XYZ file of C-alpha atoms in Angstrom:
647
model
C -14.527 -21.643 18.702
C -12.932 -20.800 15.232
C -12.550 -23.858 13.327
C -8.598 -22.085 12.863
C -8.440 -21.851 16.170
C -9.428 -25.805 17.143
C -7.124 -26.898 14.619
C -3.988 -25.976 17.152
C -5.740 -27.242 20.219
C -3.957 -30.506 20.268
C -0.307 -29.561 19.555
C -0.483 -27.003 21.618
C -1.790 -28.537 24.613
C 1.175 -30.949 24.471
C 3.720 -28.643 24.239
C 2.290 -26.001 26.496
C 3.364 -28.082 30.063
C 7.255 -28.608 28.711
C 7.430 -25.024 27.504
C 8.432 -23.865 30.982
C 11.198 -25.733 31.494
C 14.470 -24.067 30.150
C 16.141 -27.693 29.735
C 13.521 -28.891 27.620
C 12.163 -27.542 23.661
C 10.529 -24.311 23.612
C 6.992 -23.647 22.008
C 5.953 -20.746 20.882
C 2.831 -19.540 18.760
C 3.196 -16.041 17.175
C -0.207 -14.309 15.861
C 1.257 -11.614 13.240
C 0.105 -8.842 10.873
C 1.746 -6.244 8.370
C 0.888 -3.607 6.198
C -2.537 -2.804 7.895
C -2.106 1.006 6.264
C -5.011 2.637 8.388
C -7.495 -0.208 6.815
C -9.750 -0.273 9.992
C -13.076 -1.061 7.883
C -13.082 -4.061 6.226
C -12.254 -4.240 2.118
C -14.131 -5.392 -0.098
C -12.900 -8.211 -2.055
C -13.443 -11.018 -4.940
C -13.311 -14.528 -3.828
C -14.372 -17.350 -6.136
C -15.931 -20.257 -3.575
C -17.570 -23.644 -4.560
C -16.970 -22.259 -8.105
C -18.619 -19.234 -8.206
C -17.274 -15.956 -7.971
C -18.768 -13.765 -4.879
C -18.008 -10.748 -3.168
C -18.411 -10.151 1.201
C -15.807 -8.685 3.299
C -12.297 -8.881 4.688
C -10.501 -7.565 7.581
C -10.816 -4.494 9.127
C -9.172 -3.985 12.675
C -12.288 -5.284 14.723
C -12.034 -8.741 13.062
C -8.359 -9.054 13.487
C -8.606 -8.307 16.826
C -11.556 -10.655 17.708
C -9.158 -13.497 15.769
C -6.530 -12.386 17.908
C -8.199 -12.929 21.154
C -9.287 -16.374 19.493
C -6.044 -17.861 19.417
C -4.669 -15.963 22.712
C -7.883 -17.653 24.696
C -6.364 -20.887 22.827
C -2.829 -20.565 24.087
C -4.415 -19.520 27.572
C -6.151 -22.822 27.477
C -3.248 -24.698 26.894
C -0.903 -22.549 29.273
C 0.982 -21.880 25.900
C 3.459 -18.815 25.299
C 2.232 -16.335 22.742
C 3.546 -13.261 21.206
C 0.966 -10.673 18.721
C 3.392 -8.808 16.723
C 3.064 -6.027 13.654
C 5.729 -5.763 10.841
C 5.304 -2.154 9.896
C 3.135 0.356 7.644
C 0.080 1.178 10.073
C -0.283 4.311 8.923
C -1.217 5.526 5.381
C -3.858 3.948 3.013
C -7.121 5.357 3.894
C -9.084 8.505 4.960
C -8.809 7.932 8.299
C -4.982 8.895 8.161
C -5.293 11.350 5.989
C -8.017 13.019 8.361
C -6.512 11.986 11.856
C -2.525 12.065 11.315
C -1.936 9.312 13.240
C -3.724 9.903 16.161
C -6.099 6.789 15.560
C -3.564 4.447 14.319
C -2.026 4.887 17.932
C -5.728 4.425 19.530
C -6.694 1.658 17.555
C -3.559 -0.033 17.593
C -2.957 -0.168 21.247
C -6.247 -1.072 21.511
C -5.253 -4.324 19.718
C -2.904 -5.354 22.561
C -0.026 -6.195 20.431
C 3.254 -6.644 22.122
C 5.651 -4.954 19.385
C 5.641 -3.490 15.876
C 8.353 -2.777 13.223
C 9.019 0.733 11.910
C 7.615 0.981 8.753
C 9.050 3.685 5.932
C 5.383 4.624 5.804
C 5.834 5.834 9.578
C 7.499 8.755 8.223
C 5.169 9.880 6.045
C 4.474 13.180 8.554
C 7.192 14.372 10.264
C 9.337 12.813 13.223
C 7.118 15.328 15.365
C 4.600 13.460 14.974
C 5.698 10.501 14.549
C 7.505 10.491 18.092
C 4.050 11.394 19.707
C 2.784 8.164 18.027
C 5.717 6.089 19.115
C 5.063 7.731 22.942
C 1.802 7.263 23.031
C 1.464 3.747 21.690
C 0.869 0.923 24.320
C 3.500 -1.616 22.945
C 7.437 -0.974 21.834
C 8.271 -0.034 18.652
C 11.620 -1.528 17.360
C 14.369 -0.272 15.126
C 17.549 -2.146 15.911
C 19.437 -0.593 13.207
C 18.368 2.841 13.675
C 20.523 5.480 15.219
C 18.117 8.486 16.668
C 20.938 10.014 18.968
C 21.099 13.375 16.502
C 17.266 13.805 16.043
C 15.464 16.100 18.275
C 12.564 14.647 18.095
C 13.114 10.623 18.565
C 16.270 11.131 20.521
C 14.524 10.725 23.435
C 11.851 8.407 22.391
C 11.605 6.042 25.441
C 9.076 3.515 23.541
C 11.241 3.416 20.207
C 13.941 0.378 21.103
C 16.648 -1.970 19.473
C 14.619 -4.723 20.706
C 12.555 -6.024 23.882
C 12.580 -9.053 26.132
C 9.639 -10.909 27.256
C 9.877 -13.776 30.022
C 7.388 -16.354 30.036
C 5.957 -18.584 32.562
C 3.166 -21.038 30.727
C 1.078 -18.489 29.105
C 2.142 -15.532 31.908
C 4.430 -12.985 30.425
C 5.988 -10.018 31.170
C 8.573 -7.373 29.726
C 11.819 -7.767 31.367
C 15.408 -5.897 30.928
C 17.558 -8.610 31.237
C 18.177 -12.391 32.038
C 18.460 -12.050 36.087
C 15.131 -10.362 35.825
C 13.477 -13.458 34.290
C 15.305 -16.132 36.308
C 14.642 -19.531 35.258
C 11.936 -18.637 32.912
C 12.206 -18.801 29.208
C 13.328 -15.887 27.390
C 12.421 -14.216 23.971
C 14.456 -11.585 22.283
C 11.906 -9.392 19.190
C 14.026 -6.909 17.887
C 13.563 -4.732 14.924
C 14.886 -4.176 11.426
C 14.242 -1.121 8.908
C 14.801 -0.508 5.388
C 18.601 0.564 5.127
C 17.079 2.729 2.537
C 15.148 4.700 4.724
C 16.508 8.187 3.655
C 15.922 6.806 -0.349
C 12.215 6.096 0.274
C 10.887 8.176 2.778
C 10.012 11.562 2.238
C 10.953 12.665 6.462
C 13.556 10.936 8.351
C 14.944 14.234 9.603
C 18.486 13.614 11.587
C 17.883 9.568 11.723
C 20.910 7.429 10.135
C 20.456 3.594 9.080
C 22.687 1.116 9.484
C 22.646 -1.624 6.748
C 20.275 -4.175 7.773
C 22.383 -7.867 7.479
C 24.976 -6.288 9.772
C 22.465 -3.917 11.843
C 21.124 -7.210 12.457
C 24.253 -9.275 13.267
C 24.880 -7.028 15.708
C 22.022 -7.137 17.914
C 22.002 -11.128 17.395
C 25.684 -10.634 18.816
C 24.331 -8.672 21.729
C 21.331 -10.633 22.954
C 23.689 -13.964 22.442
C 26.013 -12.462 24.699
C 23.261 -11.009 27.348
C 22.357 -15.196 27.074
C 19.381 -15.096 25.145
C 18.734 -17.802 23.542
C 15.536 -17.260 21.128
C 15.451 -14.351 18.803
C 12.660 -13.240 16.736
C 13.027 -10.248 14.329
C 10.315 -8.087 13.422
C 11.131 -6.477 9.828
C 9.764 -4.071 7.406
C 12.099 -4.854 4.130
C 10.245 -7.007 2.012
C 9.693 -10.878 1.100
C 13.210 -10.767 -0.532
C 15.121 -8.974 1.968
C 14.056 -10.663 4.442
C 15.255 -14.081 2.720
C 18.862 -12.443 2.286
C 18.714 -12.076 6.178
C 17.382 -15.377 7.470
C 20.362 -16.569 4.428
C 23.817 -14.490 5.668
C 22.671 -13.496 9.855
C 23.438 -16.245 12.364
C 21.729 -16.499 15.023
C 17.733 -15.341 14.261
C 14.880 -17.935 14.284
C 11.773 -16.399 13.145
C 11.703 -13.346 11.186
C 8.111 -11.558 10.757
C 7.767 -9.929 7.900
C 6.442 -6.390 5.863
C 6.286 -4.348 3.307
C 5.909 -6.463 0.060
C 2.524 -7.305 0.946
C 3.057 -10.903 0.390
C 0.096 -12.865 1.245
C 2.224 -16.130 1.703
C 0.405 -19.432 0.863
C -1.709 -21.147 -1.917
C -4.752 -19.224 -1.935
C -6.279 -20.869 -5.751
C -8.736 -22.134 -3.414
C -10.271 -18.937 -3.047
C -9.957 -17.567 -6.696
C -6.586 -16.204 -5.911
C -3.008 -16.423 -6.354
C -0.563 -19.088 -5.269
C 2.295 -17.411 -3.313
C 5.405 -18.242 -2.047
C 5.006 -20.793 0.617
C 4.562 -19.420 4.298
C 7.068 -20.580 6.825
C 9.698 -21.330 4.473
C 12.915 -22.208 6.577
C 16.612 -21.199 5.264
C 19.879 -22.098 6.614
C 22.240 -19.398 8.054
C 25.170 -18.247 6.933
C 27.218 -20.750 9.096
C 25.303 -23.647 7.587
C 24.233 -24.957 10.966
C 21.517 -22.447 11.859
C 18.153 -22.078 10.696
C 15.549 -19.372 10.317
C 12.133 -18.959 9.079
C 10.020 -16.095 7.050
C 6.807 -15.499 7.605
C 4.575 -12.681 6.580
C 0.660 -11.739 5.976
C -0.206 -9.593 3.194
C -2.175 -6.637 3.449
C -4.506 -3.977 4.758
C -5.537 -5.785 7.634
C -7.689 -8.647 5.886
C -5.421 -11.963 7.180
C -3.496 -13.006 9.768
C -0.516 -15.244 9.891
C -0.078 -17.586 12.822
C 2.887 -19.565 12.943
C 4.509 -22.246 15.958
C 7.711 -22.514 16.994
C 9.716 -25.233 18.787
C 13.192 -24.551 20.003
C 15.534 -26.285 20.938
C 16.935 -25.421 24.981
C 20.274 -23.572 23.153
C 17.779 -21.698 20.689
C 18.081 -23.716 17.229
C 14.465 -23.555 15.321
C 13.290 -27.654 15.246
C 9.771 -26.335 13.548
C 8.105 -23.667 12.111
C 4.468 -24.276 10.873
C 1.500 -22.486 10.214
C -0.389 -20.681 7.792
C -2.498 -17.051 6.858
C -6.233 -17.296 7.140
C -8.502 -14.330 5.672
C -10.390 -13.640 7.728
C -14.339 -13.086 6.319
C -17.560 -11.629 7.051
C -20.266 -13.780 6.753
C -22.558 -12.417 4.170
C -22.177 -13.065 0.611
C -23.257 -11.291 -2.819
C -23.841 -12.095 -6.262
C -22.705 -8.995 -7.602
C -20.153 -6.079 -6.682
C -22.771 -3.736 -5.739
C -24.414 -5.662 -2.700
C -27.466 -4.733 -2.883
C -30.459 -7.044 -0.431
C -31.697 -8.641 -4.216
C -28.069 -10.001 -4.488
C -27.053 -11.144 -1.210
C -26.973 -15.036 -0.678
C -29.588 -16.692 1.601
C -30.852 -19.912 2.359
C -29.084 -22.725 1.393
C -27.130 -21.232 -0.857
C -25.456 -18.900 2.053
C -25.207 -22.530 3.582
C -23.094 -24.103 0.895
C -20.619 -21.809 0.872
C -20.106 -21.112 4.700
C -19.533 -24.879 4.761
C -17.138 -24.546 1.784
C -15.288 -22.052 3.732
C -15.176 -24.298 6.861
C -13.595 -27.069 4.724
C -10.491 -24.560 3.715
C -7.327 -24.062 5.402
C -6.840 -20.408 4.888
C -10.257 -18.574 5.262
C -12.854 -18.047 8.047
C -15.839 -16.630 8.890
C -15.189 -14.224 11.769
C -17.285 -11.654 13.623
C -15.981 -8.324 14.111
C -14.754 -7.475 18.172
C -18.153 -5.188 18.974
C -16.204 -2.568 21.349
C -13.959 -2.100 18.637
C -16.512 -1.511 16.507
C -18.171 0.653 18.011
C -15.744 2.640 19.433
C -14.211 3.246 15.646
C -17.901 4.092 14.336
C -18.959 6.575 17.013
C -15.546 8.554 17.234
C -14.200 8.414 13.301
C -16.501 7.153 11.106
C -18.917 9.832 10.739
C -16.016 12.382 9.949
C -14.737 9.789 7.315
C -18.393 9.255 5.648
C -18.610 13.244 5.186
C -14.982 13.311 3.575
C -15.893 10.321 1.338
C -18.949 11.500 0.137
C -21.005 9.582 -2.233
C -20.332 5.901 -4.437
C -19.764 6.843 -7.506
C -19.388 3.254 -8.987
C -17.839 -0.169 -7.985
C -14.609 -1.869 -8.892
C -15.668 -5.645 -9.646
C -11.738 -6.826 -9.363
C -8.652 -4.899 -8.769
C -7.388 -2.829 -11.377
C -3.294 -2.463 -10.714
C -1.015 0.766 -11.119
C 2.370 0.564 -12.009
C 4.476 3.463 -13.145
C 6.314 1.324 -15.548
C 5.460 -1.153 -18.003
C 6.994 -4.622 -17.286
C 6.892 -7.343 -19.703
C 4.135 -5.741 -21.672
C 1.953 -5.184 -18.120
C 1.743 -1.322 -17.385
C -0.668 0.418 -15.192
C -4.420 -0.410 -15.339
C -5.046 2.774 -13.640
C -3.562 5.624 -15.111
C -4.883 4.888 -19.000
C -8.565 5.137 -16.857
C -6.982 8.672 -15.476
C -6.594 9.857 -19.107
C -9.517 8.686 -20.706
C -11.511 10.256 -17.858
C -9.347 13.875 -18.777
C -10.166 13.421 -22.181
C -13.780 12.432 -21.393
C -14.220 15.406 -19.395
C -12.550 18.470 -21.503
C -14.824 17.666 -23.940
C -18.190 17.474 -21.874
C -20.438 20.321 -23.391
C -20.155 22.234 -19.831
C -16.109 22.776 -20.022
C -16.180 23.009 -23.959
C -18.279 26.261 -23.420
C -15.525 27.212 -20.825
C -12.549 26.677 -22.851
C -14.025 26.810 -26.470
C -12.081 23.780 -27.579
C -12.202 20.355 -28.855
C -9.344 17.910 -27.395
C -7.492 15.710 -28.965
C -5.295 13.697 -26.565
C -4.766 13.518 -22.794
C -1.536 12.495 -21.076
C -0.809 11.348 -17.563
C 2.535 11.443 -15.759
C 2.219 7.943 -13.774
C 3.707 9.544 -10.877
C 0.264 11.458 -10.481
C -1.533 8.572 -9.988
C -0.925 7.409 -6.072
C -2.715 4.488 -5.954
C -4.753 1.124 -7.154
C -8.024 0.420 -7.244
C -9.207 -2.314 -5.120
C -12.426 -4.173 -5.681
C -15.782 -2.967 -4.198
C -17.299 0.663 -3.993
C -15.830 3.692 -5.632
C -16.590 7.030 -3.653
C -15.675 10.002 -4.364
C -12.866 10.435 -0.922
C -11.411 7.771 -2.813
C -10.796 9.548 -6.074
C -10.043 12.744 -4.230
C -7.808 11.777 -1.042
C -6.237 8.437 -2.187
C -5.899 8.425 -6.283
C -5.150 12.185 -7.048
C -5.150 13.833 -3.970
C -2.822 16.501 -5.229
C -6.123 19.068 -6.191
C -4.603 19.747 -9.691
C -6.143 22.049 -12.314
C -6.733 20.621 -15.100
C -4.634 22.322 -18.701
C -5.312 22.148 -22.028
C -2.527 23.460 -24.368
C -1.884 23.375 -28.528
C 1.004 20.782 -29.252
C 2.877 20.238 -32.305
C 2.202 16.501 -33.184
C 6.350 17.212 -33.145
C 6.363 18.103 -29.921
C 4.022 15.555 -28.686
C 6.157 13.350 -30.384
C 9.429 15.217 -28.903
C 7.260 14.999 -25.135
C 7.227 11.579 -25.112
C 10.838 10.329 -26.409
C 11.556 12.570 -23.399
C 9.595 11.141 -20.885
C 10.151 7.411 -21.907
C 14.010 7.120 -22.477
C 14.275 9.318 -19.001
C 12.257 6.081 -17.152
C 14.356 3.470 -18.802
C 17.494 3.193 -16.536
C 17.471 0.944 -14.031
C 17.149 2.691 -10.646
C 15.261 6.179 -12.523
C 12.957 7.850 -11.118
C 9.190 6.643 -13.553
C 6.883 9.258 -12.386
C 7.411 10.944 -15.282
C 6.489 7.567 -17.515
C 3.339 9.097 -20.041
C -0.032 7.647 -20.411
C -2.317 8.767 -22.948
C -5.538 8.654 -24.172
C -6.759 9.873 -27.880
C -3.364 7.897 -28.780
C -1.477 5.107 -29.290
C 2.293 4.583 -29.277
C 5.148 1.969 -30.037
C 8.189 2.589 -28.558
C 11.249 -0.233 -29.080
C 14.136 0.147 -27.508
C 17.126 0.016 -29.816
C 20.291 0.339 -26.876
C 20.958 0.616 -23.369
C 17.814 2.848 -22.106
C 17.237 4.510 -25.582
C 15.507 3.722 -28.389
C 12.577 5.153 -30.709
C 8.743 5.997 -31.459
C 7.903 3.517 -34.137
C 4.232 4.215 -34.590
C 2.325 7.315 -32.856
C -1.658 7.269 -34.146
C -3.758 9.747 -32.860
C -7.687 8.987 -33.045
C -9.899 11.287 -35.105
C -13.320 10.715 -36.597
C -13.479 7.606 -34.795
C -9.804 6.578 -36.758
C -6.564 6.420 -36.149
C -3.965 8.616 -37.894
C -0.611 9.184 -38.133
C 0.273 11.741 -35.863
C 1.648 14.747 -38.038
C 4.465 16.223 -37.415
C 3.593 19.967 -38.175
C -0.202 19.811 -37.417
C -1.963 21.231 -34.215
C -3.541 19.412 -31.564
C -4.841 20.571 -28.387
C -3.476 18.091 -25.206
C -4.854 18.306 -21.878
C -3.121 17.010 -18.807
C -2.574 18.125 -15.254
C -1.398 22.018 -14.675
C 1.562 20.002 -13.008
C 3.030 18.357 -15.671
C 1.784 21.214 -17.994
C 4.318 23.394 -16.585
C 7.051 20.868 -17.143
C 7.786 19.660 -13.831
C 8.478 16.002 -13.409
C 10.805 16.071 -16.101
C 8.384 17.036 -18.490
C 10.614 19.927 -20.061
C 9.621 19.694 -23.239
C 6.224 21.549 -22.439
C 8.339 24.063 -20.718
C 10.269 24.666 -23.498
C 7.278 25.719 -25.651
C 6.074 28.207 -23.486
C 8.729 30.591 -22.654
C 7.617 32.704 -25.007
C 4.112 32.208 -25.772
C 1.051 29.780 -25.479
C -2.518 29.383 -25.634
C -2.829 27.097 -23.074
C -6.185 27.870 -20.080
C -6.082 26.426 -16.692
C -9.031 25.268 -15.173
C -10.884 25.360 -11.861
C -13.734 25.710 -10.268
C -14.334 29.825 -8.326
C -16.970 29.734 -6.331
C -18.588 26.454 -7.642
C -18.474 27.590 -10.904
C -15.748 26.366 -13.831
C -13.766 29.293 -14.629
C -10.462 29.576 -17.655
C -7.216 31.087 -16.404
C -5.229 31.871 -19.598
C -1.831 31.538 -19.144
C 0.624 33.914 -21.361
C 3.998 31.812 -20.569
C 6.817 30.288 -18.349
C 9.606 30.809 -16.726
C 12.174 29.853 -14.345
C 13.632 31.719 -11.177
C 16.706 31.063 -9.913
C 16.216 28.387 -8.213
C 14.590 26.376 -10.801
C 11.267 26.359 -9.712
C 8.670 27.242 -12.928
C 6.873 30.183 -12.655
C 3.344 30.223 -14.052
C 2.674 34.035 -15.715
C -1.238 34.674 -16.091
C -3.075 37.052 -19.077
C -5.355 38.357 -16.645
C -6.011 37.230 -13.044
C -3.335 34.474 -11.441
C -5.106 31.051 -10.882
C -4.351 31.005 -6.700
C -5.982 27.188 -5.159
C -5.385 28.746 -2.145
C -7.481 31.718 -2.583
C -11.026 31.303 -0.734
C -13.971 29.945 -3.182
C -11.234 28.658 -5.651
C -11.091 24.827 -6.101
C -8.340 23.403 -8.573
C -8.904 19.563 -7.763
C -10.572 19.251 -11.869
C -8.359 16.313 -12.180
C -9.900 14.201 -9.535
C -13.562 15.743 -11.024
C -12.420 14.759 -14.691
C -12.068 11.426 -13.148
C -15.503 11.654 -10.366
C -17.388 12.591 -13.698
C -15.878 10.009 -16.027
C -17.246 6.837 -13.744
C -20.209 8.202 -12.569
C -21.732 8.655 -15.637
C -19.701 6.463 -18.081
C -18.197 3.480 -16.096
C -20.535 2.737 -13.056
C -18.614 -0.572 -13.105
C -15.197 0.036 -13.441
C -13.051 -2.226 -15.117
C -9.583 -1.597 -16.941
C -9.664 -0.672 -20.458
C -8.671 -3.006 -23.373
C -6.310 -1.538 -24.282
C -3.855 0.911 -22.895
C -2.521 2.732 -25.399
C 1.185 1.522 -25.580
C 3.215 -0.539 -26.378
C 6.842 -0.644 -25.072
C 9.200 -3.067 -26.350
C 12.406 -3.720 -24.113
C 15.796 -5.287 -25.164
């Protein structure tokens, strides 16, 4: 038995007898997960143990699901009440969405015998078609208290989609009930559901749905089950570590709330090499200062889980709340990123650190369920290896994208993107294409989708996950003025406080300084471009040729300034790949119909990525080329490229 799992035995086995009787304290145990985002494989990660830094495993949805059954044969054990609940964002992340649209989130997942899951904003990432066949076809409920569906055709009937759910228990027995009189003397447990009020904000589908602000969505259905006579409430929410404080702070009435959607791996993981989070199972008083409620949560993509127990009082007041995340491990161990036999540990020094691991609090060594396994390698994983393709390097530790800087930390990411565009225009095979030398690349940070998380780099991952847009590649004559002009633009448009920052520039080939002199304004006080292995001032009137995506070349995202100069004329070539061969599209200008969508107006033949043979993803190449032949072993950059001073 899992040394996690032994470590429960005791208190559990005391409580589990007095847990039946609705005059005495409840006990309940609650095994929970979040943010899994289609992570069924395990993830690579970075852990530093007995002071040494080593890579192995995490996760995956076999290992959470043998953990799972760990602690439910525990609770069986000790005729203990148990609930397995989700907190939102199972689908997105990996190939295995992008190639089965949900369909295997709702196999693998109900596989996992959980008994609810939040609605996550990631859930609407299709369409509500879709998503109500994954809500009908899921074997647990999935909860949305403040969620009004009556006006969409598609979830207006959704049968499995619900305010909340009751579960009687008897010992360890349980079973869904509708109300009270169904359950008679047994104890009762209320899990309803919360979403982000902010649905329609954040989500790109929520067709007809309307959402009720969440402290009063969830007042509501406290109100409700109170009234109905249920006594303990648990709420299963998708809003984030913050939002969910505000809630367990100004709603009466709720005693656990399990969390999503901030990823927040709560605990003190330093042990391990990591961070040290905000503490899991914190416990805030209500609104009416007699109440209390506690916040848990477990991180992400399906590599911990939180367990947390309960005891209630017989009117439903929390008396405890205790517990903790454990990662949950495989059990071999490397030297170096790229895992090869040479560097795995063996002997005694695989020894020493699995009984370093069995001395800490949050991390175990746990074997994957096999019928899991197997059932997710014979039925998806072959489709997924063919879409992934090859490794084209390895990510020692994770490199971060943000669209904005914050206090001097921008994306880690997206100065890689650039170098990799600049790195490739210049390659001898697309310089005899295009005939040019470039000087600087730029990135819009809203075309980057994605970090980079540590372990191996393949190809799917450059090419579904980190610029899965399939954009050709431009390279255009700028002004150093209208670079200049390009990026005041760009940067004083991503300042305010609530602005959309996918149109935030990063570069490579140049530097910048921009300080901010008033409210969301301010000015370029150095722009260097390098040249001859230099940097230079950036002049004003001379040429330089820019490449970016055919996207932002066109001046969408805000980008008008390259709009502007083409109207009339330009020089600037497109570039894809027709029939596996790179091909140059010149372009003779822009313009606008009258809707406002930009019109791209060919010399000769129209570049068409839909056409057969035609292939415009040269972005995602640029960057496929870049690290497999100049950064096998991708780490960030030292330096980005700008510098952006705020008030």
């Amino acid at each position: 038995m899992n040394k996690s799992i032994v470590a429960g035995v005791l208190a559990l086995a005391l409580a589990g007898c007095a847990s039946q009787q609705p005059d005495q304290p409840f006990t309940l145990t609650v095994a929970h997960i979040n943010d899994t985002h289609s992570h069924f494989d395990p993830s690579d990660a970075r852990l530093e143990l007995d002071n040494r830094a080593l890579f192995t495993r995490l996760g995956g949805h076999p290992r959470l699901l043998s953990f799972a059954n760990g602690l439910k044969e525990q609770a069986a054990a000790a005729d203990q009440p148990i609930l397995f609940l989700h907190g939102g964002d199972a689908w997105q992340g990996t190939g295995y969405f992008k190639l089965n649209q949900g369909a295997m989130n709702a196999d693998v997942l109900s596989r996992m015998q959980l008994d609810a899951m939040a609605l996550g904003n990631h859930e609407f990432d299709l369409d509500n078609e879709r998503l109500a066949a994954f809500i009908g076809s899921v074997e647990f409920p999935v909860l949305a208290a403040n969620l009004d569906a009556s006006r969409d055709p598609h979830l207006a009937e959704a049968g499995n989609l619900k305010p909340y759910v009751l579960y009687a228990f008897d010992g360890n027995k349980k079973r869904r009930v509708e109300t009270l009189k169904d359950a008679g003397r047994r104890p009762v447990v209320a899990v309803m559901g919360v979403v982000l009020e902010d649905m329609a904000d954040i989500a790109p589908n929520v067709g007809e749905l309307r959402f009720e602000q969440e402290v009063q969505g969830a007042q509501r259905t406290v109100r409700h089950l109170r009234e109905m006579g249920v006594k303990n409430i648990i709420a299963i929410t998708h809003l984030g570590l913050e939002r969910d404080q505000r809630l367990a702070k100004e709603v009466n009435g709720i005693d656990l709330i399990v969390g999503g959607h901030s990823h927040s791996l709560l605990g003190d993981f330093r042990n391990l090499g990591w961070e040290q989070n905000e503490p899991y199972a914190q416990v805030f008083t209500n609104q009416d200062g007699r109440g209390k409620t506690c916040v848990v949560q477990a991180g992400q993509y399906a590599q911990a889980m939180g367990r947390v127990d309960l005891t209630l009082t017989p009117d439903g007041r929390l008396l405890r709340c205790e517990g903790g995340n454990t990662l949950l491990s495989d059990n071999a161990f490397f030297r170096d990123i790229r895992r090869a036999e040479q560097h795995r540990l063996s002997g005694q020094d695989a020894e020493r650190v699995a009984a370093y691991i069995e001395a800490q609090p949050n991390i175990a060594l746990v074997e994957e369920d096999p019928a899991l396994r197997a059932h997710i390698d014979e039925n998806y994983k072959p489709a997924l290896d063919r879409a992934y393709g090859r490794v084209i390097g390895h990510v020692p530790a994770a490199l971060r994208h943000v669209r904005l800087p914050v206090n001097g930390e921008g994306s880690e990411v997206a100065p890689l993107v650039a170098a990799s565009q600049l790195y490739w225009a210049n390659t001898p095979a697309v310089q005899a294409v295009t005939g040019r030398r470039a000087d600087i690349a730029l990135v819009g940070a809203g075309g980057v989708r994605t970090s980079l998380e540590p372990g191996e780099l393949k190809e799917g991952h450059v090419t579904l996950e980190l610029l899965p847009f399939a954009n050709a590649m431009s390279i255009v004559s700028l002004t150093g003025r209208q670079v200049a002009g390009l990026l005041l633009e760009t940067i004083n448009a991503s300042l305010p406080e609530g602005a959309h920052t996918g149109k935030f520039p990063y570069v490579a080939g140049l530097r910048y300084q921009f300080d901010e002199t008033g409210r969301d304004r301010g000015f370029l006080s150095r722009i260097e471009v390098r040249r001859d292995g230099q940097w230079q001032r950036l002049d004003p009137e001379a040429s330089y040729q820019v490449v970016m995506t055919s996207y932002n070349a066109s001046g969408n995202d805000g980008w008008n300034t390259l709009f502007a100069t083409q109207q009339v004329l330009t020089d600037r070539l497109d570039l894809a790949f027709v029939n596996g061969k790179l091909a140059a599209f010149p372009v003779a200008r822009l313009s606008k119909t009258d809707g406002g969508r930009v019109q791209v107006h060919y010399i000769n033949q129209p570049l068409d990525c839909k056409a057969q043979g035609v292939r415009c993803n040269t972005d995602a190449q640029a960057f496929v080329d870049y690290v497999r032949s100049q950064r096998p072993v991708l780490t960030a950059l030292p330096e980005s490229g700008i510098t952006l001073n705020r008030l």
